[in-house]
Amino acid sequence: MVIAGHGEPAERLCNKDPFTMKSAEYLAHLFPNSKFLLMIRDGRATVHSIISRKVTISGFDHNDPRDCLVRWNRIIGVMYEQCKMIGKKLCLMVYYEQLVLHPEEQMRRILNFLDISWHDSVLHHENHIGKGISLSKVERSTDQVIKPVNLDALNKWVGTFPDDIVQDMATIAPMLAELGYDPNANPPKYGEPDPIVLRN
C-alpha cells in the first residue's frame, strides 16, 4: 500500500514520503500517470534537522552525526540516480533552499511540471490548513508546514558539527558537491531571498 487511506478520494493524490524516491523506477511502472518531485536539501541541514528534531529513521544514530551524514549521502545518491533514471518528464528536482528563497518562481515551475494551474494561494499555504487541507498527525514536519515560508531553517546547522566532521565533509558526503553544494562553505551562499520572503 503506497497511498491508500492517506485522504479523501481526489483527482490528484500526493504521497509525501521521501523514501519512495528510492523506488521511483518501480513506482513509475506501477503508476504510469505518476510524477515525482525530488526535494533536494543541503545534507548538513537535513542531518541537523533529523538529529535536533529526533526524527526516527532506521539506521540513523542521533549520537553519531558523521554516520548520519554517510547514510544521508548513500540515500540521496540512490534517490538522485532514480530520478535521473525515470527522466525529466516524470521526475523534477527541486532545491529546498531555492524554494524558500524564491517561492513563486519555484512553485510556478512545480505546478507547470504537474500540469496544475497557477493560483496565488500556494504562496500562503499556512492559511489553508484545516480548510480542506489535512495533514498527517504522525509526519514529523507537520508542525513546520503550518508556518509561512521562512529563512530560519536554511543555516540552522552552521556551527553544530564538530570540527573534524567539518574538515572531512567533502569526503564524508561527496553528494554535497554532486548536488551543487560547497562542502567547505560555513555558512554557504544559497542566494538572496525574494522580497515576499523577507516580509514573512
Short mmCIF file of N, CA and C in Angstrom, two decimals, residues 7-187:
data_model
loop_
_atom_site.label_atom_id
_atom_site.label_comp_id
_atom_site.label_asym_id
_atom_site.label_seq_id
_atom_site.Cartn_x
_atom_site.Cartn_y
_atom_site.Cartn_z
N GLY A 7 -6.10 10.05 2.51
CA GLY A 7 -7.02 11.18 2.47
C GLY A 7 -8.24 10.84 1.66
N GLU A 8 -9.06 11.86 1.44
CA GLU A 8 -10.28 11.68 0.66
C GLU A 8 -9.93 11.40 -0.80
N PRO A 9 -10.81 10.68 -1.52
CA PRO A 9 -10.57 10.48 -2.95
C PRO A 9 -10.46 11.83 -3.65
N ALA A 10 -9.54 11.93 -4.59
CA ALA A 10 -9.31 13.20 -5.29
C ALA A 10 -8.76 12.93 -6.68
N GLU A 11 -8.83 13.96 -7.52
CA GLU A 11 -8.30 13.83 -8.88
C GLU A 11 -6.80 13.55 -8.85
N ARG A 12 -6.12 14.21 -7.90
CA ARG A 12 -4.68 14.01 -7.74
C ARG A 12 -4.40 13.63 -6.30
N LEU A 13 -3.57 12.62 -6.13
CA LEU A 13 -3.17 12.21 -4.79
C LEU A 13 -1.69 12.49 -4.61
N CYS A 14 -1.34 12.91 -3.41
CA CYS A 14 0.06 13.24 -3.12
C CYS A 14 0.55 12.38 -1.97
N ASN A 15 1.72 11.81 -2.14
CA ASN A 15 2.33 11.00 -1.09
C ASN A 15 3.65 11.65 -0.69
N LYS A 16 3.68 12.26 0.50
CA LYS A 16 4.89 12.94 0.96
C LYS A 16 5.72 11.97 1.80
N ASP A 17 6.45 11.14 1.12
CA ASP A 17 7.34 10.19 1.79
C ASP A 17 8.64 10.16 1.01
N PRO A 18 9.68 10.81 1.53
CA PRO A 18 10.93 10.90 0.78
C PRO A 18 11.48 9.55 0.32
N PHE A 19 11.30 8.53 1.13
CA PHE A 19 11.92 7.25 0.81
C PHE A 19 11.28 6.53 -0.37
N THR A 20 10.10 6.97 -0.81
CA THR A 20 9.54 6.36 -2.02
C THR A 20 10.43 6.64 -3.23
N MET A 21 11.21 7.72 -3.17
CA MET A 21 12.11 8.03 -4.28
C MET A 21 13.17 6.96 -4.48
N LYS A 22 13.45 6.18 -3.46
CA LYS A 22 14.43 5.09 -3.61
C LYS A 22 13.91 4.02 -4.57
N SER A 23 12.60 4.01 -4.79
CA SER A 23 11.97 3.02 -5.68
C SER A 23 11.20 3.70 -6.80
N ALA A 24 11.66 4.86 -7.23
CA ALA A 24 10.92 5.65 -8.22
C ALA A 24 10.72 4.89 -9.53
N GLU A 25 11.72 4.17 -9.97
CA GLU A 25 11.59 3.44 -11.24
C GLU A 25 10.47 2.40 -11.15
N TYR A 26 10.44 1.67 -10.06
CA TYR A 26 9.40 0.65 -9.85
C TYR A 26 8.03 1.30 -9.71
N LEU A 27 7.95 2.37 -8.93
CA LEU A 27 6.67 3.06 -8.72
C LEU A 27 6.15 3.71 -10.00
N ALA A 28 7.06 4.22 -10.82
CA ALA A 28 6.65 4.81 -12.10
C ALA A 28 6.05 3.74 -13.01
N HIS A 29 6.55 2.51 -12.88
CA HIS A 29 5.99 1.39 -13.64
C HIS A 29 4.61 1.02 -13.10
N LEU A 30 4.49 0.98 -11.76
CA LEU A 30 3.21 0.64 -11.12
C LEU A 30 2.14 1.70 -11.39
N PHE A 31 2.56 2.96 -11.35
CA PHE A 31 1.64 4.09 -11.52
C PHE A 31 2.09 4.91 -12.73
N PRO A 32 1.69 4.50 -13.94
CA PRO A 32 2.20 5.14 -15.15
C PRO A 32 1.83 6.62 -15.29
N ASN A 33 0.82 7.09 -14.58
CA ASN A 33 0.45 8.51 -14.65
C ASN A 33 1.09 9.33 -13.54
N SER A 34 1.97 8.71 -12.76
CA SER A 34 2.56 9.41 -11.62
C SER A 34 3.68 10.34 -12.05
N LYS A 35 3.92 11.33 -11.20
CA LYS A 35 5.07 12.22 -11.35
C LYS A 35 5.73 12.32 -9.98
N PHE A 36 7.02 12.61 -10.00
CA PHE A 36 7.80 12.62 -8.77
C PHE A 36 8.53 13.95 -8.62
N LEU A 37 8.54 14.44 -7.38
CA LEU A 37 9.35 15.60 -7.03
C LEU A 37 10.45 15.12 -6.10
N LEU A 38 11.69 15.33 -6.48
CA LEU A 38 12.80 15.01 -5.59
C LEU A 38 13.22 16.31 -4.91
N MET A 39 12.88 16.44 -3.63
CA MET A 39 13.25 17.63 -2.88
C MET A 39 14.69 17.44 -2.41
N ILE A 40 15.56 18.27 -2.93
CA ILE A 40 16.98 18.21 -2.59
C ILE A 40 17.27 19.31 -1.58
N ARG A 41 17.96 18.93 -0.53
CA ARG A 41 18.31 19.90 0.52
C ARG A 41 19.75 19.65 0.93
N ASP A 42 20.44 20.71 1.30
CA ASP A 42 21.80 20.58 1.81
C ASP A 42 21.82 19.48 2.87
N GLY A 43 22.64 18.46 2.65
CA GLY A 43 22.67 17.31 3.55
C GLY A 43 23.03 17.65 4.97
N ARG A 44 23.81 18.71 5.16
CA ARG A 44 24.17 19.13 6.51
C ARG A 44 22.94 19.64 7.25
N ALA A 45 22.08 20.37 6.53
CA ALA A 45 20.83 20.86 7.12
C ALA A 45 19.88 19.69 7.39
N THR A 46 19.83 18.75 6.45
CA THR A 46 18.96 17.58 6.61
C THR A 46 19.35 16.78 7.84
N VAL A 47 20.64 16.49 7.96
CA VAL A 47 21.12 15.69 9.10
C VAL A 47 20.93 16.45 10.41
N HIS A 48 21.21 17.75 10.40
CA HIS A 48 20.99 18.54 11.62
C HIS A 48 19.52 18.49 12.03
N SER A 49 18.62 18.58 11.06
CA SER A 49 17.18 18.53 11.35
C SER A 49 16.79 17.17 11.92
N ILE A 50 17.30 16.10 11.31
CA ILE A 50 17.00 14.74 11.79
C ILE A 50 17.44 14.58 13.24
N ILE A 51 18.66 15.05 13.53
CA ILE A 51 19.22 14.89 14.88
C ILE A 51 18.51 15.80 15.89
N SER A 52 18.36 17.08 15.56
CA SER A 52 17.80 18.04 16.53
C SER A 52 16.31 17.79 16.78
N ARG A 53 15.59 17.30 15.77
CA ARG A 53 14.17 17.03 15.92
C ARG A 53 13.90 15.59 16.33
N LYS A 54 14.99 14.83 16.48
CA LYS A 54 14.90 13.42 16.89
C LYS A 54 13.95 12.62 15.98
N VAL A 55 14.12 12.82 14.67
CA VAL A 55 13.31 12.09 13.70
C VAL A 55 13.82 10.65 13.62
N THR A 56 12.92 9.71 13.83
CA THR A 56 13.30 8.30 13.81
C THR A 56 13.38 7.80 12.38
N ILE A 57 14.60 7.43 11.98
CA ILE A 57 14.83 6.82 10.67
C ILE A 57 15.72 5.61 10.91
N SER A 58 15.29 4.48 10.41
CA SER A 58 16.03 3.24 10.63
C SER A 58 17.50 3.40 10.23
N GLY A 59 18.39 3.06 11.16
CA GLY A 59 19.82 3.10 10.89
C GLY A 59 20.50 4.41 11.25
N PHE A 60 19.72 5.46 11.52
CA PHE A 60 20.32 6.75 11.87
C PHE A 60 20.50 6.85 13.38
N ASP A 61 21.74 7.03 13.82
CA ASP A 61 22.07 7.18 15.23
C ASP A 61 22.23 8.67 15.53
N HIS A 62 21.31 9.22 16.30
CA HIS A 62 21.32 10.65 16.59
C HIS A 62 22.57 11.10 17.34
N ASN A 63 23.31 10.16 17.89
CA ASN A 63 24.54 10.50 18.61
C ASN A 63 25.78 10.43 17.73
N ASP A 64 25.60 10.12 16.45
CA ASP A 64 26.74 9.96 15.54
C ASP A 64 26.50 10.75 14.25
N PRO A 65 26.75 12.06 14.28
CA PRO A 65 26.47 12.88 13.10
C PRO A 65 27.28 12.48 11.87
N ARG A 66 28.49 11.99 12.07
CA ARG A 66 29.31 11.55 10.94
C ARG A 66 28.61 10.40 10.21
N ASP A 67 28.16 9.42 10.97
CA ASP A 67 27.48 8.28 10.35
C ASP A 67 26.16 8.71 9.70
N CYS A 68 25.46 9.66 10.33
CA CYS A 68 24.22 10.17 9.73
C CYS A 68 24.49 10.82 8.38
N LEU A 69 25.59 11.57 8.27
CA LEU A 69 25.96 12.19 7.00
C LEU A 69 26.31 11.14 5.95
N VAL A 70 27.01 10.10 6.37
CA VAL A 70 27.35 8.99 5.46
C VAL A 70 26.07 8.34 4.95
N ARG A 71 25.12 8.11 5.84
CA ARG A 71 23.85 7.48 5.46
C ARG A 71 23.03 8.40 4.55
N TRP A 72 22.99 9.70 4.90
CA TRP A 72 22.30 10.66 4.02
C TRP A 72 22.91 10.60 2.62
N ASN A 73 24.24 10.60 2.56
CA ASN A 73 24.94 10.58 1.28
C ASN A 73 24.54 9.37 0.44
N ARG A 74 24.47 8.21 1.08
CA ARG A 74 24.11 6.98 0.38
C ARG A 74 22.66 7.04 -0.12
N ILE A 75 21.77 7.48 0.76
CA ILE A 75 20.34 7.51 0.42
C ILE A 75 20.05 8.53 -0.68
N ILE A 76 20.58 9.75 -0.54
CA ILE A 76 20.30 10.77 -1.56
C ILE A 76 20.92 10.37 -2.89
N GLY A 77 22.03 9.65 -2.84
CA GLY A 77 22.66 9.16 -4.07
C GLY A 77 21.73 8.23 -4.83
N VAL A 78 21.07 7.33 -4.11
CA VAL A 78 20.12 6.39 -4.73
C VAL A 78 18.93 7.17 -5.31
N MET A 79 18.39 8.10 -4.51
CA MET A 79 17.23 8.88 -4.96
C MET A 79 17.57 9.71 -6.20
N TYR A 80 18.73 10.32 -6.19
CA TYR A 80 19.19 11.15 -7.30
C TYR A 80 19.30 10.31 -8.58
N GLU A 81 19.89 9.14 -8.46
CA GLU A 81 20.02 8.25 -9.63
C GLU A 81 18.66 7.76 -10.12
N GLN A 82 17.76 7.46 -9.18
CA GLN A 82 16.41 7.02 -9.55
C GLN A 82 15.68 8.12 -10.31
N CYS A 83 15.82 9.34 -9.85
CA CYS A 83 15.17 10.48 -10.50
C CYS A 83 15.71 10.65 -11.92
N LYS A 84 17.03 10.57 -12.06
CA LYS A 84 17.63 10.69 -13.40
C LYS A 84 17.20 9.53 -14.29
N MET A 85 17.06 8.34 -13.70
CA MET A 85 16.72 7.14 -14.46
C MET A 85 15.33 7.25 -15.10
N ILE A 86 14.36 7.76 -14.33
CA ILE A 86 13.00 7.85 -14.89
C ILE A 86 12.83 9.08 -15.77
N GLY A 87 13.75 10.02 -15.69
CA GLY A 87 13.79 11.13 -16.63
C GLY A 87 13.03 12.38 -16.20
N LYS A 88 13.33 13.47 -16.91
CA LYS A 88 12.81 14.79 -16.56
C LYS A 88 11.31 14.94 -16.78
N LYS A 89 10.71 14.08 -17.58
CA LYS A 89 9.26 14.16 -17.79
C LYS A 89 8.50 13.61 -16.59
N LEU A 90 9.15 12.72 -15.83
CA LEU A 90 8.49 12.10 -14.68
C LEU A 90 9.03 12.58 -13.34
N CYS A 91 10.25 13.10 -13.31
CA CYS A 91 10.85 13.49 -12.03
C CYS A 91 11.47 14.88 -12.13
N LEU A 92 11.02 15.76 -11.25
CA LEU A 92 11.54 17.12 -11.18
C LEU A 92 12.36 17.28 -9.91
N MET A 93 13.60 17.75 -10.06
CA MET A 93 14.43 18.02 -8.89
C MET A 93 14.16 19.45 -8.44
N VAL A 94 13.86 19.59 -7.15
CA VAL A 94 13.55 20.90 -6.57
C VAL A 94 14.50 21.11 -5.39
N TYR A 95 15.22 22.21 -5.43
CA TYR A 95 16.13 22.53 -4.33
C TYR A 95 15.37 23.28 -3.24
N TYR A 96 15.38 22.71 -2.06
CA TYR A 96 14.67 23.28 -0.91
C TYR A 96 15.05 24.74 -0.69
N GLU A 97 16.34 25.02 -0.75
CA GLU A 97 16.81 26.38 -0.49
C GLU A 97 16.24 27.36 -1.51
N GLN A 98 16.17 26.94 -2.77
CA GLN A 98 15.63 27.82 -3.81
C GLN A 98 14.12 28.00 -3.66
N LEU A 99 13.45 26.96 -3.18
CA LEU A 99 12.01 27.06 -2.91
C LEU A 99 11.75 28.07 -1.79
N VAL A 100 12.60 28.06 -0.77
CA VAL A 100 12.46 29.00 0.35
C VAL A 100 12.80 30.43 -0.10
N LEU A 101 13.86 30.58 -0.88
CA LEU A 101 14.32 31.91 -1.29
C LEU A 101 13.45 32.51 -2.40
N HIS A 102 12.96 31.66 -3.29
CA HIS A 102 12.20 32.13 -4.46
C HIS A 102 10.92 31.32 -4.62
N PRO A 103 9.99 31.45 -3.66
CA PRO A 103 8.82 30.57 -3.65
C PRO A 103 7.93 30.67 -4.89
N GLU A 104 7.69 31.87 -5.39
CA GLU A 104 6.79 31.96 -6.55
C GLU A 104 7.42 31.32 -7.79
N GLU A 105 8.66 31.64 -8.06
CA GLU A 105 9.35 31.07 -9.23
C GLU A 105 9.37 29.54 -9.16
N GLN A 106 9.70 29.02 -7.99
CA GLN A 106 9.80 27.56 -7.85
C GLN A 106 8.42 26.90 -7.87
N MET A 107 7.42 27.53 -7.26
CA MET A 107 6.08 26.95 -7.27
C MET A 107 5.48 26.97 -8.68
N ARG A 108 5.77 28.00 -9.45
CA ARG A 108 5.31 28.02 -10.84
C ARG A 108 5.95 26.87 -11.62
N ARG A 109 7.21 26.64 -11.36
CA ARG A 109 7.94 25.55 -12.01
C ARG A 109 7.34 24.19 -11.64
N ILE A 110 7.05 24.02 -10.35
CA ILE A 110 6.48 22.76 -9.86
C ILE A 110 5.08 22.53 -10.43
N LEU A 111 4.23 23.55 -10.35
CA LEU A 111 2.86 23.40 -10.84
C LEU A 111 2.83 23.16 -12.35
N ASN A 112 3.71 23.82 -13.06
CA ASN A 112 3.81 23.60 -14.51
C ASN A 112 4.19 22.14 -14.79
N PHE A 113 5.14 21.62 -14.05
CA PHE A 113 5.55 20.22 -14.19
C PHE A 113 4.39 19.27 -13.91
N LEU A 114 3.58 19.61 -12.92
CA LEU A 114 2.45 18.76 -12.53
C LEU A 114 1.18 19.03 -13.35
N ASP A 115 1.26 19.95 -14.30
CA ASP A 115 0.10 20.32 -15.12
C ASP A 115 -1.06 20.84 -14.27
N ILE A 116 -0.72 21.68 -13.30
CA ILE A 116 -1.71 22.29 -12.42
C ILE A 116 -1.66 23.80 -12.64
N SER A 117 -2.83 24.41 -12.75
CA SER A 117 -2.90 25.86 -12.98
C SER A 117 -2.37 26.63 -11.78
N TRP A 118 -1.79 27.78 -12.09
CA TRP A 118 -1.25 28.64 -11.03
C TRP A 118 -2.38 29.24 -10.21
N HIS A 119 -2.16 29.32 -8.89
CA HIS A 119 -3.06 30.04 -8.00
C HIS A 119 -2.22 30.65 -6.89
N ASP A 120 -2.46 31.94 -6.62
CA ASP A 120 -1.66 32.64 -5.61
C ASP A 120 -1.71 32.00 -4.23
N SER A 121 -2.75 31.22 -3.97
CA SER A 121 -2.90 30.61 -2.64
C SER A 121 -1.73 29.69 -2.29
N VAL A 122 -1.01 29.20 -3.30
CA VAL A 122 0.12 28.31 -3.00
C VAL A 122 1.25 29.04 -2.28
N LEU A 123 1.24 30.36 -2.36
CA LEU A 123 2.26 31.14 -1.67
C LEU A 123 1.89 31.40 -0.21
N HIS A 124 0.66 31.03 0.17
CA HIS A 124 0.21 31.24 1.55
C HIS A 124 -0.49 29.97 2.03
N HIS A 125 0.22 28.86 1.90
CA HIS A 125 -0.35 27.56 2.26
C HIS A 125 -0.82 27.51 3.70
N GLU A 126 -0.13 28.24 4.58
CA GLU A 126 -0.44 28.19 6.01
C GLU A 126 -1.85 28.67 6.31
N ASN A 127 -2.44 29.47 5.41
CA ASN A 127 -3.80 29.98 5.61
C ASN A 127 -4.87 28.96 5.26
N HIS A 128 -4.48 27.84 4.68
CA HIS A 128 -5.46 26.88 4.17
C HIS A 128 -5.46 25.55 4.94
N ILE A 129 -4.59 25.44 5.93
CA ILE A 129 -4.55 24.22 6.73
C ILE A 129 -5.84 24.12 7.53
N GLY A 130 -6.49 22.96 7.47
CA GLY A 130 -7.75 22.76 8.19
C GLY A 130 -8.96 23.22 7.40
N LYS A 131 -8.74 23.79 6.22
CA LYS A 131 -9.85 24.25 5.36
C LYS A 131 -9.83 23.44 4.07
N GLY A 132 -10.03 22.15 4.22
CA GLY A 132 -9.98 21.26 3.07
C GLY A 132 -8.62 20.63 2.87
N ILE A 133 -7.63 21.09 3.64
CA ILE A 133 -6.29 20.50 3.58
C ILE A 133 -6.01 19.88 4.94
N SER A 134 -5.81 18.57 4.93
CA SER A 134 -5.50 17.89 6.19
C SER A 134 -4.05 17.42 6.16
N LEU A 135 -3.44 17.40 7.33
CA LEU A 135 -2.05 16.98 7.45
C LEU A 135 -1.95 15.75 8.34
N SER A 136 -0.93 14.98 8.08
CA SER A 136 -0.69 13.78 8.88
C SER A 136 -0.37 14.16 10.32
N LYS A 137 -0.92 13.41 11.25
CA LYS A 137 -0.62 13.66 12.66
C LYS A 137 0.69 12.98 13.08
N VAL A 138 1.20 12.09 12.24
CA VAL A 138 2.43 11.37 12.60
C VAL A 138 3.65 11.86 11.82
N GLU A 139 3.45 12.61 10.74
CA GLU A 139 4.57 13.13 9.95
C GLU A 139 5.27 14.22 10.77
N ARG A 140 6.60 14.07 10.96
CA ARG A 140 7.35 14.96 11.85
C ARG A 140 7.43 16.40 11.37
N SER A 141 7.28 16.64 10.08
CA SER A 141 7.42 18.02 9.59
C SER A 141 6.10 18.77 9.55
N THR A 142 5.01 18.16 10.03
CA THR A 142 3.70 18.81 10.00
C THR A 142 3.72 20.14 10.74
N ASP A 143 4.43 20.22 11.86
CA ASP A 143 4.47 21.46 12.63
C ASP A 143 5.14 22.60 11.86
N GLN A 144 5.97 22.26 10.88
CA GLN A 144 6.61 23.29 10.07
C GLN A 144 5.72 23.73 8.91
N VAL A 145 4.90 22.81 8.41
CA VAL A 145 4.04 23.10 7.26
C VAL A 145 3.00 24.16 7.60
N ILE A 146 2.62 24.25 8.88
CA ILE A 146 1.58 25.21 9.26
C ILE A 146 2.12 26.64 9.34
N LYS A 147 3.42 26.81 9.17
CA LYS A 147 4.03 28.14 9.23
C LYS A 147 4.25 28.69 7.83
N PRO A 148 4.33 30.03 7.69
CA PRO A 148 4.69 30.59 6.39
C PRO A 148 6.13 30.21 6.03
N VAL A 149 6.47 30.36 4.76
CA VAL A 149 7.85 30.12 4.33
C VAL A 149 8.75 31.07 5.10
N ASN A 150 9.83 30.56 5.65
CA ASN A 150 10.76 31.43 6.36
C ASN A 150 12.19 30.96 6.15
N LEU A 151 13.12 31.86 6.41
CA LEU A 151 14.53 31.61 6.15
C LEU A 151 15.24 30.89 7.28
N ASP A 152 14.57 30.75 8.42
CA ASP A 152 15.23 30.23 9.62
C ASP A 152 15.96 28.90 9.42
N ALA A 153 15.34 28.00 8.68
CA ALA A 153 15.87 26.64 8.58
C ALA A 153 17.11 26.53 7.70
N LEU A 154 17.40 27.54 6.90
CA LEU A 154 18.48 27.40 5.93
C LEU A 154 19.85 27.22 6.57
N ASN A 155 20.15 28.02 7.58
CA ASN A 155 21.50 27.98 8.16
C ASN A 155 21.55 27.53 9.61
N LYS A 156 20.47 26.93 10.10
CA LYS A 156 20.45 26.48 11.50
C LYS A 156 21.57 25.49 11.81
N TRP A 157 22.00 24.76 10.83
CA TRP A 157 23.01 23.72 11.03
C TRP A 157 24.41 24.28 11.21
N VAL A 158 24.65 25.52 10.75
CA VAL A 158 26.01 26.08 10.77
C VAL A 158 26.50 26.16 12.22
N GLY A 159 27.69 25.63 12.45
CA GLY A 159 28.29 25.66 13.78
C GLY A 159 27.88 24.51 14.68
N THR A 160 27.09 23.57 14.17
CA THR A 160 26.61 22.47 15.02
C THR A 160 27.43 21.19 14.87
N PHE A 161 28.23 21.08 13.80
CA PHE A 161 29.02 19.87 13.60
C PHE A 161 30.42 20.03 14.19
N PRO A 162 30.97 18.97 14.79
CA PRO A 162 32.34 19.04 15.33
C PRO A 162 33.35 19.38 14.23
N ASP A 163 34.47 19.99 14.63
CA ASP A 163 35.48 20.44 13.67
C ASP A 163 35.99 19.33 12.76
N ASP A 164 36.19 18.13 13.32
CA ASP A 164 36.73 17.05 12.49
C ASP A 164 35.76 16.67 11.37
N ILE A 165 34.48 16.75 11.65
CA ILE A 165 33.47 16.44 10.63
C ILE A 165 33.45 17.56 9.58
N VAL A 166 33.52 18.81 10.03
CA VAL A 166 33.53 19.95 9.11
C VAL A 166 34.72 19.82 8.15
N GLN A 167 35.89 19.46 8.69
CA GLN A 167 37.10 19.34 7.87
C GLN A 167 37.00 18.19 6.87
N ASP A 168 36.31 17.12 7.25
CA ASP A 168 36.20 15.93 6.39
C ASP A 168 34.93 15.92 5.53
N MET A 169 34.15 17.00 5.55
CA MET A 169 32.82 17.00 4.95
C MET A 169 32.81 16.55 3.49
N ALA A 170 33.77 17.02 2.70
CA ALA A 170 33.79 16.67 1.27
C ALA A 170 33.98 15.17 1.07
N THR A 171 34.71 14.54 1.97
CA THR A 171 34.96 13.09 1.89
C THR A 171 33.79 12.30 2.46
N ILE A 172 33.24 12.79 3.56
CA ILE A 172 32.12 12.10 4.22
C ILE A 172 30.88 12.10 3.32
N ALA A 173 30.61 13.25 2.70
CA ALA A 173 29.38 13.41 1.92
C ALA A 173 29.68 13.99 0.54
N PRO A 174 30.26 13.19 -0.36
CA PRO A 174 30.58 13.70 -1.70
C PRO A 174 29.36 14.11 -2.52
N MET A 175 28.17 13.63 -2.12
CA MET A 175 26.96 14.04 -2.84
C MET A 175 26.67 15.53 -2.67
N LEU A 176 27.20 16.16 -1.63
CA LEU A 176 27.02 17.61 -1.48
C LEU A 176 27.51 18.31 -2.74
N ALA A 177 28.75 18.02 -3.13
CA ALA A 177 29.33 18.65 -4.33
C ALA A 177 28.60 18.21 -5.58
N GLU A 178 28.23 16.93 -5.66
CA GLU A 178 27.50 16.41 -6.82
C GLU A 178 26.19 17.18 -7.03
N LEU A 179 25.56 17.57 -5.93
CA LEU A 179 24.28 18.29 -6.00
C LEU A 179 24.46 19.80 -6.12
N GLY A 180 25.72 20.26 -6.11
CA GLY A 180 25.99 21.68 -6.31
C GLY A 180 26.24 22.48 -5.04
N TYR A 181 26.35 21.81 -3.91
CA TYR A 181 26.65 22.50 -2.65
C TYR A 181 28.16 22.54 -2.42
N ASP A 182 28.62 23.59 -1.77
CA ASP A 182 30.04 23.69 -1.42
C ASP A 182 30.24 23.05 -0.06
N PRO A 183 30.90 21.89 0.00
CA PRO A 183 31.06 21.20 1.29
C PRO A 183 31.95 21.95 2.27
N ASN A 184 32.70 22.94 1.79
CA ASN A 184 33.61 23.68 2.66
C ASN A 184 33.06 25.04 3.08
N ALA A 185 31.87 25.40 2.64
CA ALA A 185 31.30 26.71 2.96
C ALA A 185 30.47 26.64 4.23
N ASN A 186 30.86 27.45 5.21
CA ASN A 186 30.16 27.51 6.50
C ASN A 186 30.06 28.97 6.97
N PRO A 187 28.99 29.68 6.75
CA PRO A 187 27.75 29.23 6.10
C PRO A 187 27.88 29.27 4.58
#
